[in-house]
Amino acid sequence: MEKVRTLLLLVLVLFTTLVAYVGAYEEEENEQRTQGEKWFLLRHLHNVVKTDAGSMRMVKGGYRWGSYLHSPMHIGFISMEPNSLFIPQYLDSDLVLFVHHGEARVGHIYRDELAERHLKQGDVYTIPAGSAFYLENGAEEQRLHIICSIDITSESMGWNAFQSYFIGGGVHPASILAGFDHNTLSTALNVSTSELKTLLTRQSSGPIVHLSSSHDHSNIWSKFLAQETHQKLAHLKRIVNFGEESSPKEEQSTWSLRKILFTLLNREDAVKRVNHEAPSTYNLYNRNPDFQNDYGWSKKLDESDYSPLRISGNGVYLVNLSSGSMMAPHVNPRAIEYGVVLKGTGRVQIVYPNGTLAMNARVREGDVFWVPRYFPFCQIASNNGSFEFFGFTTSARRNRPQFLVGQNSLMQSLRGPEFAAAFGIDQKRLETIANAQREQVILPSSSSDSPLRMDIGFY
């Protein structure tokens, strides 16, 4: 009897130890997955600009806390009310713009002249670092939504920040001109100090302002644009000394303000000269799919298709997966990838180099994720509708993803005795497994996924 009790006690101890071990393993695995979501799912939106006329929000890149991983890009979301202006500025980072909804007019300096382009839904456009630009939503009833990539360069002021330099401005935001001594600046502009004070103190509505007189009759931009052409031109000459010759050094120090204001005042004459030379837009929605089958399609844009991407060094892509389908597990050996969910719900799975699951996250419209270079990953659409996501890559060269599964995969290319030996199976068994999937790139899936209910979004 005593032996039976001892045996039962030993079994109980072993069972308790086993349960504790399994529980600790599952807890550690869940902790790793949670940590993976913190690293690869970018849900913390930061307000960069917020006014009555619009906002700019972004998820930050940079070094991930407690990790060797570095995300070299911010993803920004610009939202502008009808008839509004994102006032003239330049950044210390390259921008790639993608118009998600609405239409816009963008003006920026190109070869020391101001070029202007009309952007519509689906358009991609680039603005180099240091190039002064403005954005205008001239629609009367339609909001504008833009997704943009913001590179983190070594010249940026900190790994986790980018800096706007506002050319136009006043009390809020302050113009970069306001930092100069007023006597020095009034001499440089050839205006009185009282005129200079008016120029630098009238604007107080923030970086995104209403242009409609129904909002703010004292808005300097609204009054400025409401003047007659000859009045605006006279005002321009008085403010920026446009009619006088300037030395190359003076020209270099005032080009941004001068070119932008002159185009706002006398847009037709100023823009004609450079619009035929400046880069055009590229509409991603109008592009034919680079790959398409019964389960979805994908489009990708690189410098060979749109040369301005060479400036920023970024690529662009758009993927649509039908209900239940998946983008086959693959690796990008050339670039880091960023994705923004535009429509639907699904899952994103990312794998660490050691073969453990880094993240298996449910995502919905508005979520942003990123995948480090070389990390295996896949995207899976839920069963309740199509799943569409747009994104950027950190290489403008042609990306050649290495698919791990499917008819065009490494499993097909490497199927030989060496690869079979790596799995510890014979070659015939390997060929049977490799040939079981007859599709490629976008695959059918029978896995279920429940509808998602999250209050996460970018606008």
CSV table of C-alpha atoms in Angstrom, one decimal:
chain,number,residue,atom,x,y,z
A,1,MET,CA,0.0,0.0,0.0
A,2,GLU,CA,2.8,2.3,0.9
A,3,LYS,CA,4.5,1.6,-2.5
A,4,VAL,CA,1.2,2.6,-4.3
A,5,ARG,CA,1.0,5.9,-2.4
A,6,THR,CA,4.6,6.7,-3.2
A,7,LEU,CA,4.1,5.8,-6.9
A,8,LEU,CA,0.9,8.0,-7.0
A,9,LEU,CA,2.8,10.8,-5.4
A,10,LEU,CA,5.6,10.6,-7.9
A,11,VAL,CA,3.1,10.6,-10.8
A,12,LEU,CA,1.4,13.7,-9.3
A,13,VAL,CA,4.8,15.5,-9.0
A,14,LEU,CA,5.7,14.6,-12.5
A,15,PHE,CA,2.3,15.7,-13.9
A,16,THR,CA,2.5,19.0,-12.0
A,17,THR,CA,6.0,19.6,-13.3
A,18,LEU,CA,4.9,18.8,-16.8
A,19,VAL,CA,1.9,21.2,-16.6
A,20,ALA,CA,4.1,23.9,-15.2
A,21,TYR,CA,6.7,23.4,-17.9
A,22,VAL,CA,4.1,23.5,-20.7
A,23,GLY,CA,2.4,26.6,-19.1
A,24,ALA,CA,5.8,28.4,-18.9
A,25,TYR,CA,6.5,27.5,-22.5
A,26,GLU,CA,3.2,28.8,-23.7
A,27,GLU,CA,3.5,31.9,-21.6
A,28,GLU,CA,7.0,32.5,-23.0
A,29,GLU,CA,5.7,31.9,-26.6
A,30,ASN,CA,2.8,34.3,-26.0
A,31,GLU,CA,5.1,36.9,-24.6
A,32,GLN,CA,7.4,36.6,-27.7
A,33,ARG,CA,4.3,37.0,-30.0
A,34,THR,CA,3.2,40.0,-28.0
A,35,GLN,CA,6.6,41.5,-28.2
A,36,GLY,CA,6.6,40.8,-31.9
A,37,GLU,CA,3.4,42.7,-32.4
A,38,LYS,CA,4.9,45.6,-30.5
A,39,TRP,CA,7.9,45.6,-32.9
A,40,PHE,CA,6.2,44.9,-36.2
A,41,LEU,CA,2.7,46.2,-35.9
A,42,LEU,CA,2.9,50.0,-35.8
A,43,ARG,CA,-0.3,51.2,-34.0
A,44,HIS,CA,0.9,54.2,-32.1
A,45,LEU,CA,-0.1,57.2,-34.2
A,46,HIS,CA,1.5,60.6,-33.3
A,47,ASN,CA,0.0,64.0,-34.1
A,48,VAL,CA,2.5,66.0,-36.1
A,49,VAL,CA,0.0,68.7,-37.2
A,50,LYS,CA,-3.6,69.2,-36.1
A,51,THR,CA,-5.7,72.2,-37.0
A,52,ASP,CA,-9.4,72.8,-37.9
A,53,ALA,CA,-8.4,72.5,-41.5
A,54,GLY,CA,-6.7,69.1,-41.3
A,55,SER,CA,-4.0,67.0,-39.7
A,56,MET,CA,-0.8,65.0,-40.3
A,57,ARG,CA,-0.3,61.9,-38.2
A,58,MET,CA,2.4,59.3,-38.4
A,59,VAL,CA,3.7,56.1,-37.0
A,60,LYS,CA,7.4,56.3,-36.1
A,61,GLY,CA,10.3,54.3,-37.4
A,62,GLY,CA,13.7,54.2,-35.7
A,63,TYR,CA,15.4,51.6,-33.5
A,64,ARG,CA,12.9,49.3,-31.7
A,65,TRP,CA,13.4,49.4,-28.0
A,66,GLY,CA,15.2,46.3,-26.7
A,67,SER,CA,15.9,45.1,-30.2
A,68,TYR,CA,18.7,45.2,-32.8
A,69,LEU,CA,16.0,45.9,-35.5
A,70,HIS,CA,16.0,49.3,-37.2
A,71,SER,CA,13.0,50.7,-39.0
A,72,PRO,CA,14.3,53.4,-41.3
A,73,MET,CA,11.0,55.0,-42.3
A,74,HIS,CA,8.1,56.8,-40.8
A,75,ILE,CA,4.6,56.4,-42.4
A,76,GLY,CA,2.6,59.5,-42.5
A,77,PHE,CA,-1.2,60.2,-43.0
A,78,ILE,CA,-2.2,63.6,-44.2
A,79,SER,CA,-5.9,64.6,-44.0
A,80,MET,CA,-7.2,67.9,-45.3
A,81,GLU,CA,-10.6,69.5,-45.2
A,82,PRO,CA,-12.1,70.9,-48.4
A,83,ASN,CA,-10.6,74.2,-49.7
A,84,SER,CA,-7.5,74.0,-47.5
A,85,LEU,CA,-3.8,74.5,-47.8
A,86,PHE,CA,-0.8,72.8,-46.2
A,87,ILE,CA,1.4,75.9,-46.1
A,88,PRO,CA,4.8,76.2,-47.9
A,89,GLN,CA,7.6,74.2,-46.1
A,90,TYR,CA,10.5,71.9,-46.8
A,91,LEU,CA,11.6,68.8,-44.9
A,92,ASP,CA,14.9,67.1,-44.1
A,93,SER,CA,13.5,63.9,-45.5
A,94,ASP,CA,12.4,62.6,-48.8
A,95,LEU,CA,8.6,62.2,-49.3
A,96,VAL,CA,6.7,59.7,-51.5
A,97,LEU,CA,3.0,60.6,-51.6
A,98,PHE,CA,0.1,58.3,-52.4
A,99,VAL,CA,-3.3,59.8,-52.8
A,100,HIS,CA,-5.7,57.4,-51.1
A,101,HIS,CA,-8.9,59.6,-51.4
A,102,GLY,CA,-9.6,62.9,-53.0
A,103,GLU,CA,-7.6,65.2,-55.3
A,104,ALA,CA,-4.9,67.7,-54.6
A,105,ARG,CA,-2.6,70.3,-56.2
A,106,VAL,CA,1.0,70.0,-55.2
A,107,GLY,CA,3.7,72.6,-55.9
A,108,HIS,CA,7.4,72.2,-55.3
A,109,ILE,CA,10.7,73.5,-56.3
A,110,TYR,CA,12.2,71.7,-59.3
A,111,ARG,CA,15.5,72.9,-60.7
A,112,ASP,CA,15.1,76.3,-59.0
A,113,GLU,CA,11.7,76.8,-60.5
A,114,LEU,CA,8.3,76.0,-59.1
A,115,ALA,CA,6.5,73.1,-60.7
A,116,GLU,CA,2.9,72.2,-60.0
A,117,ARG,CA,1.0,68.9,-60.5
A,118,HIS,CA,-2.6,67.9,-60.1
A,119,LEU,CA,-2.9,64.7,-58.0
A,120,LYS,CA,-5.9,62.3,-58.2
A,121,GLN,CA,-6.8,59.2,-56.4
A,122,GLY,CA,-4.2,56.5,-56.9
A,123,ASP,CA,-1.4,58.9,-57.9
A,124,VAL,CA,2.2,58.5,-56.7
A,125,TYR,CA,4.5,61.5,-56.5
A,126,THR,CA,7.9,62.2,-54.9
A,127,ILE,CA,9.2,65.4,-53.2
A,128,PRO,CA,13.0,65.4,-52.5
A,129,ALA,CA,14.4,66.4,-49.1
A,130,GLY,CA,15.0,70.2,-49.0
A,131,SER,CA,12.6,71.0,-51.8
A,132,ALA,CA,10.0,73.5,-50.7
A,133,PHE,CA,6.5,72.5,-51.4
A,134,TYR,CA,2.8,73.1,-50.6
A,135,LEU,CA,-0.4,71.0,-50.8
A,136,GLU,CA,-3.8,72.4,-51.7
A,137,ASN,CA,-7.1,70.7,-51.5
A,138,GLY,CA,-9.2,72.9,-53.8
A,139,ALA,CA,-12.3,70.7,-53.7
A,140,GLU,CA,-15.4,72.3,-52.2
A,141,GLU,CA,-16.9,69.2,-50.7
A,142,GLN,CA,-14.3,66.4,-50.7
A,143,ARG,CA,-11.7,65.6,-48.1
A,144,LEU,CA,-8.2,64.7,-49.1
A,145,HIS,CA,-6.3,61.7,-47.6
A,146,ILE,CA,-2.7,61.0,-48.5
A,147,ILE,CA,-0.4,58.2,-47.3
A,148,CYS,CA,3.3,59.1,-47.4
A,149,SER,CA,6.7,57.6,-46.6
A,150,ILE,CA,9.2,59.7,-44.7
A,151,ASP,CA,12.7,58.5,-44.8
A,152,ILE,CA,14.9,58.7,-41.7
A,153,THR,CA,18.2,59.9,-42.9
A,154,SER,CA,21.5,60.4,-41.1
A,155,GLU,CA,20.9,64.2,-41.7
A,156,SER,CA,17.6,64.1,-39.9
A,157,MET,CA,17.5,65.7,-36.5
A,158,GLY,CA,17.4,62.5,-34.5
A,159,TRP,CA,16.6,58.9,-35.5
A,160,ASN,CA,13.0,59.1,-34.4
A,161,ALA,CA,12.0,62.5,-35.8
A,162,PHE,CA,11.8,64.6,-38.9
A,163,GLN,CA,11.8,68.3,-39.1
A,164,SER,CA,9.5,70.7,-41.0
A,165,TYR,CA,10.9,74.1,-42.0
A,166,PHE,CA,8.0,76.4,-42.6
A,167,ILE,CA,8.7,79.2,-45.1
A,168,GLY,CA,5.3,80.8,-44.8
A,169,GLY,CA,4.1,81.3,-41.3
A,170,GLY,CA,3.6,83.8,-38.5
A,171,VAL,CA,2.6,83.3,-34.8
A,172,HIS,CA,1.7,79.7,-35.5
A,173,PRO,CA,3.6,78.1,-37.1
A,174,ALA,CA,6.7,80.4,-37.0
A,175,SER,CA,8.3,81.0,-40.4
A,176,ILE,CA,12.0,80.2,-40.5
A,177,LEU,CA,12.5,83.9,-41.6
A,178,ALA,CA,11.3,84.9,-38.1
A,179,GLY,CA,14.5,83.7,-36.6
A,180,PHE,CA,16.7,86.3,-38.2
A,181,ASP,CA,17.3,89.7,-36.6
A,182,HIS,CA,14.5,92.0,-37.9
A,183,ASN,CA,16.9,94.7,-39.0
A,184,THR,CA,18.9,92.2,-41.0
A,185,LEU,CA,15.7,90.6,-42.5
A,186,SER,CA,14.1,93.9,-43.4
A,187,THR,CA,17.3,95.0,-45.2
A,188,ALA,CA,17.5,91.6,-47.0
A,189,LEU,CA,13.8,91.9,-48.1
A,190,ASN,CA,14.1,95.7,-48.7
A,191,VAL,CA,10.9,96.4,-46.7
A,192,SER,CA,10.2,98.4,-43.6
A,193,THR,CA,10.3,96.8,-40.2
A,194,SER,CA,6.5,97.5,-39.8
A,195,GLU,CA,5.8,95.6,-43.1
A,196,LEU,CA,8.0,92.8,-41.9
A,197,LYS,CA,6.2,92.6,-38.6
A,198,THR,CA,2.9,92.3,-40.5
A,199,LEU,CA,4.3,89.6,-42.6
A,200,LEU,CA,5.5,87.5,-39.7
A,201,THR,CA,2.6,87.9,-37.2
A,202,ARG,CA,-0.6,87.6,-39.2
A,203,GLN,CA,-0.7,83.8,-39.6
A,204,SER,CA,-2.0,82.0,-36.5
A,205,SER,CA,-4.2,79.2,-37.8
A,206,GLY,CA,-1.5,76.5,-37.9
A,207,PRO,CA,0.3,74.7,-40.7
A,208,ILE,CA,-2.9,73.6,-42.4
A,209,VAL,CA,-5.3,76.5,-43.1
A,210,HIS,CA,-8.7,77.1,-44.6
A,211,LEU,CA,-8.7,79.0,-47.8
A,212,SER,CA,-12.5,79.6,-47.8
A,213,SER,CA,-13.6,83.1,-46.6
A,214,SER,CA,-16.4,81.4,-44.7
A,215,HIS,CA,-14.0,80.2,-42.0
A,216,ASP,CA,-11.7,83.1,-41.2
A,217,HIS,CA,-11.8,86.4,-42.9
A,218,SER,CA,-8.5,87.4,-41.3
A,219,ASN,CA,-6.7,84.4,-42.8
A,220,ILE,CA,-3.7,85.9,-44.5
A,221,TRP,CA,-3.6,83.2,-47.1
A,222,SER,CA,-7.3,83.7,-48.0
A,223,LYS,CA,-6.9,87.5,-48.3
A,224,PHE,CA,-3.7,87.0,-50.2
A,225,LEU,CA,-5.3,84.8,-52.8
A,226,ALA,CA,-8.4,86.9,-53.0
A,227,GLN,CA,-6.5,90.0,-54.3
A,228,GLU,CA,-6.5,91.1,-57.9
A,229,THR,CA,-3.5,89.8,-59.9
A,230,HIS,CA,-1.8,93.2,-60.2
A,231,GLN,CA,-2.3,93.8,-56.4
A,232,LYS,CA,-0.8,90.5,-55.5
A,233,LEU,CA,2.1,91.0,-57.9
A,234,ALA,CA,2.8,94.5,-56.4
A,235,HIS,CA,2.7,92.9,-52.9
A,236,LEU,CA,5.1,90.2,-54.0
A,237,LYS,CA,7.6,92.7,-55.4
A,238,ARG,CA,7.4,94.7,-52.2
A,239,ILE,CA,7.9,91.7,-49.9
A,240,VAL,CA,10.5,89.7,-51.7
A,241,ASN,CA,12.1,92.4,-53.9
A,242,PHE,CA,11.2,90.4,-57.0
A,243,GLY,CA,11.8,93.1,-59.5
A,244,GLU,CA,15.4,93.8,-58.6
A,245,GLU,CA,18.5,91.9,-59.5
A,246,SER,CA,20.1,89.8,-56.8
A,247,SER,CA,23.5,88.2,-56.5
A,248,PRO,CA,23.8,84.4,-56.7
A,249,LYS,CA,24.2,84.3,-52.9
A,250,GLU,CA,21.0,86.3,-52.3
A,251,GLU,CA,19.2,84.2,-54.9
A,252,GLN,CA,20.2,81.1,-53.1
A,253,SER,CA,19.0,82.4,-49.7
A,254,THR,CA,15.5,83.6,-51.0
A,255,TRP,CA,14.6,81.1,-53.7
A,256,SER,CA,12.1,79.1,-51.7
A,257,LEU,CA,9.9,82.1,-50.6
A,258,ARG,CA,10.2,83.9,-53.9
A,259,LYS,CA,9.4,81.0,-56.2
A,260,ILE,CA,6.4,79.8,-54.1
A,261,LEU,CA,4.9,83.2,-53.5
A,262,PHE,CA,5.3,84.1,-57.2
A,263,THR,CA,3.5,81.0,-58.3
A,264,LEU,CA,0.7,81.5,-55.9
A,265,LEU,CA,0.3,85.1,-57.2
A,266,ASN,CA,0.8,84.5,-60.9
A,267,ARG,CA,0.4,80.8,-61.2
A,268,GLU,CA,-0.1,80.4,-65.0
A,269,ASP,CA,3.1,82.3,-66.1
A,270,ALA,CA,5.3,80.7,-63.5
A,271,VAL,CA,4.3,77.1,-63.9
A,272,LYS,CA,4.2,76.9,-67.7
A,273,ARG,CA,8.0,77.2,-67.9
A,274,VAL,CA,8.8,74.1,-65.8
A,275,ASN,CA,5.8,71.8,-65.9
A,276,HIS,CA,6.9,70.2,-69.1
A,277,GLU,CA,10.2,69.3,-67.5
A,278,ALA,CA,9.2,68.4,-63.9
A,279,PRO,CA,8.4,64.7,-63.1
A,280,SER,CA,4.9,63.6,-63.8
A,281,THR,CA,2.6,61.6,-61.5
A,282,TYR,CA,2.1,57.8,-61.7
A,283,ASN,CA,-1.3,56.3,-61.1
A,284,LEU,CA,-1.0,53.0,-59.3
A,285,TYR,CA,-4.7,52.1,-59.7
A,286,ASN,CA,-4.4,52.4,-63.5
A,287,ARG,CA,-1.4,50.1,-63.7
A,288,ASN,CA,-2.0,46.6,-64.9
A,289,PRO,CA,-1.3,43.9,-62.3
A,290,ASP,CA,2.2,42.5,-62.4
A,291,PHE,CA,0.7,39.2,-61.2
A,292,GLN,CA,-2.9,38.0,-61.2
A,293,ASN,CA,-4.9,34.8,-60.7
A,294,ASP,CA,-8.2,33.7,-59.4
A,295,TYR,CA,-7.2,34.5,-55.8
A,296,GLY,CA,-6.0,38.1,-56.2
A,297,TRP,CA,-3.5,40.4,-57.8
A,298,SER,CA,-0.4,42.5,-57.0
A,299,LYS,CA,1.2,45.6,-58.5
A,300,LYS,CA,4.7,46.9,-57.8
A,301,LEU,CA,6.3,50.2,-58.9
A,302,ASP,CA,10.1,50.7,-59.0
A,303,GLU,CA,12.6,53.1,-60.6
A,304,SER,CA,12.4,51.4,-63.9
A,305,ASP,CA,8.7,52.2,-64.1
A,306,TYR,CA,8.8,55.6,-62.4
A,307,SER,CA,12.2,57.3,-62.4
A,308,PRO,CA,11.5,59.8,-59.6
A,309,LEU,CA,11.5,56.9,-57.1
A,310,ARG,CA,15.3,56.8,-57.7
A,311,ILE,CA,15.6,60.0,-55.7
A,312,SER,CA,14.0,58.6,-52.5
A,313,GLY,CA,15.3,55.1,-53.1
A,314,ASN,CA,11.8,53.6,-52.3
A,315,GLY,CA,9.5,51.3,-54.2
A,316,VAL,CA,5.7,51.1,-54.0
A,317,TYR,CA,3.3,48.2,-54.1
A,318,LEU,CA,-0.4,47.4,-54.0
A,319,VAL,CA,-1.9,43.9,-53.2
A,320,ASN,CA,-5.5,42.7,-53.3
A,321,LEU,CA,-6.3,39.2,-51.9
A,322,SER,CA,-9.7,37.6,-52.4
A,323,SER,CA,-11.6,36.2,-49.5
A,324,GLY,CA,-9.6,33.4,-47.7
A,325,SER,CA,-6.5,33.6,-50.0
A,326,MET,CA,-2.9,34.3,-49.0
A,327,MET,CA,0.2,35.8,-50.3
A,328,ALA,CA,2.5,32.8,-50.2
A,329,PRO,CA,5.3,32.7,-47.6
A,330,HIS,CA,8.2,34.7,-49.0
A,331,VAL,CA,11.3,36.7,-48.3
A,332,ASN,CA,12.4,40.1,-49.6
A,333,PRO,CA,16.2,39.8,-49.9
A,334,ARG,CA,16.6,43.4,-51.1
A,335,ALA,CA,14.5,45.6,-48.9
A,336,ILE,CA,12.5,46.3,-45.8
A,337,GLU,CA,8.7,46.4,-46.5
A,338,TYR,CA,6.0,48.5,-45.0
A,339,GLY,CA,2.3,47.8,-45.4
A,340,VAL,CA,-0.9,49.9,-44.8
A,341,VAL,CA,-4.2,48.1,-44.8
A,342,LEU,CA,-6.6,49.9,-47.1
A,343,LYS,CA,-9.6,47.6,-47.0
A,344,GLY,CA,-10.8,44.5,-45.3
A,345,THR,CA,-9.3,42.3,-42.6
A,346,GLY,CA,-6.7,39.6,-42.4
A,347,ARG,CA,-3.5,38.3,-40.8
A,348,VAL,CA,0.1,39.0,-41.1
A,349,GLN,CA,2.6,36.4,-40.1
A,350,ILE,CA,6.3,37.1,-39.6
A,351,VAL,CA,9.0,34.5,-38.8
A,352,TYR,CA,12.3,35.1,-37.0
A,353,PRO,CA,15.6,33.9,-38.6
A,354,ASN,CA,15.7,31.0,-36.0
A,355,GLY,CA,12.5,29.6,-37.3
A,356,THR,CA,10.2,30.8,-34.5
A,357,LEU,CA,7.0,32.8,-35.0
A,358,ALA,CA,7.6,36.5,-34.5
A,359,MET,CA,4.1,37.7,-35.1
A,360,ASN,CA,0.7,36.3,-36.1
A,361,ALA,CA,-1.4,39.5,-35.9
A,362,ARG,CA,-4.9,40.2,-37.0
A,363,VAL,CA,-5.0,43.5,-38.9
A,364,ARG,CA,-7.8,45.7,-40.3
A,365,GLU,CA,-8.2,49.0,-42.2
A,366,GLY,CA,-5.7,51.6,-40.9
A,367,ASP,CA,-3.1,49.2,-39.4
A,368,VAL,CA,0.5,49.6,-40.4
A,369,PHE,CA,3.1,46.8,-40.3
A,370,TRP,CA,6.7,46.4,-41.3
A,371,VAL,CA,8.9,43.4,-42.2
A,372,PRO,CA,12.7,43.5,-41.8
A,373,ARG,CA,14.8,42.5,-44.8
A,374,TYR,CA,15.3,38.7,-45.1
A,375,PHE,CA,12.5,37.9,-42.6
A,376,PRO,CA,10.0,35.3,-44.0
A,377,PHE,CA,6.4,36.5,-43.9
A,378,CYS,CA,3.0,36.1,-45.5
A,379,GLN,CA,-0.4,37.9,-45.6
A,380,ILE,CA,-3.7,36.0,-45.3
A,381,ALA,CA,-7.2,37.5,-46.1
A,382,SER,CA,-10.1,36.7,-43.8
A,383,ASN,CA,-13.1,34.8,-45.1
A,384,ASN,CA,-15.4,37.7,-44.9
A,385,GLY,CA,-14.2,39.7,-47.9
A,386,SER,CA,-11.2,40.9,-49.9
A,387,PHE,CA,-8.0,42.2,-48.2
A,388,GLU,CA,-6.2,45.1,-49.8
A,389,PHE,CA,-3.0,46.7,-48.6
A,390,PHE,CA,-0.6,49.3,-50.0
A,391,GLY,CA,3.0,49.8,-49.0
A,392,PHE,CA,6.6,51.1,-49.5
A,393,THR,CA,9.9,49.3,-49.8
A,394,THR,CA,13.3,50.7,-48.9
A,395,SER,CA,14.7,49.9,-52.4
A,396,ALA,CA,13.8,51.6,-55.7
A,397,ARG,CA,15.4,48.7,-57.6
A,398,ARG,CA,13.4,45.9,-58.9
A,399,ASN,CA,12.4,43.7,-56.0
A,400,ARG,CA,12.6,40.0,-56.6
A,401,PRO,CA,10.9,38.2,-53.7
A,402,GLN,CA,11.9,34.7,-53.0
A,403,PHE,CA,8.8,32.6,-52.5
A,404,LEU,CA,9.2,29.6,-50.1
A,405,VAL,CA,6.0,27.8,-51.2
A,406,GLY,CA,4.2,27.4,-54.5
A,407,GLN,CA,5.1,26.5,-58.1
A,408,ASN,CA,7.6,29.2,-58.5
A,409,SER,CA,9.2,28.7,-55.0
A,410,LEU,CA,12.6,27.7,-53.7
A,411,MET,CA,11.0,24.4,-52.8
A,412,GLN,CA,10.6,23.7,-56.5
A,413,SER,CA,14.1,25.1,-57.5
A,414,LEU,CA,15.9,23.2,-54.8
A,415,ARG,CA,14.1,19.8,-54.8
A,416,GLY,CA,16.9,17.3,-55.0
A,417,PRO,CA,18.6,14.8,-52.8
A,418,GLU,CA,20.4,17.6,-50.9
A,419,PHE,CA,17.2,19.4,-50.0
A,420,ALA,CA,15.4,16.1,-49.1
A,421,ALA,CA,18.3,15.2,-46.8
A,422,ALA,CA,17.9,18.6,-45.1
A,423,PHE,CA,14.4,17.6,-44.1
A,424,GLY,CA,15.4,14.0,-43.3
A,425,ILE,CA,13.1,12.5,-46.0
A,426,ASP,CA,13.6,10.8,-49.3
A,427,GLN,CA,13.5,12.7,-52.6
A,428,LYS,CA,10.2,11.1,-53.7
A,429,ARG,CA,8.4,12.3,-50.6
A,430,LEU,CA,9.8,15.8,-51.1
A,431,GLU,CA,8.6,15.9,-54.7
A,432,THR,CA,5.1,14.8,-53.6
A,433,ILE,CA,5.0,17.6,-51.0
A,434,ALA,CA,6.5,20.2,-53.4
A,435,ASN,CA,4.0,19.4,-56.1
A,436,ALA,CA,0.9,19.4,-53.9
A,437,GLN,CA,0.5,23.2,-54.3
A,438,ARG,CA,-0.2,23.9,-58.0
A,439,GLU,CA,-0.7,27.7,-57.6
A,440,GLN,CA,2.0,30.3,-57.2
A,441,VAL,CA,2.4,33.7,-55.5
A,442,ILE,CA,-1.2,34.1,-54.3
A,443,LEU,CA,-2.6,30.8,-53.0
A,444,PRO,CA,-6.0,29.5,-52.0
A,445,SER,CA,-6.6,29.0,-48.4
A,446,SER,CA,-9.1,27.0,-46.4
A,447,SER,CA,-8.2,28.5,-43.0
A,448,SER,CA,-10.9,30.4,-41.2
A,449,ASP,CA,-10.7,33.9,-39.8
A,450,SER,CA,-13.3,35.6,-37.7
A,451,PRO,CA,-14.5,39.2,-38.3
A,452,LEU,CA,-12.5,41.8,-36.5
A,453,ARG,CA,-13.8,44.7,-34.4
A,454,MET,CA,-11.1,47.2,-33.6
A,455,ASP,CA,-11.2,51.0,-33.3
A,456,ILE,CA,-7.9,51.6,-35.2
A,457,GLY,CA,-7.5,53.8,-38.2
A,458,PHE,CA,-5.2,56.4,-39.7
A,459,TYR,CA,-7.5,59.3,-40.5
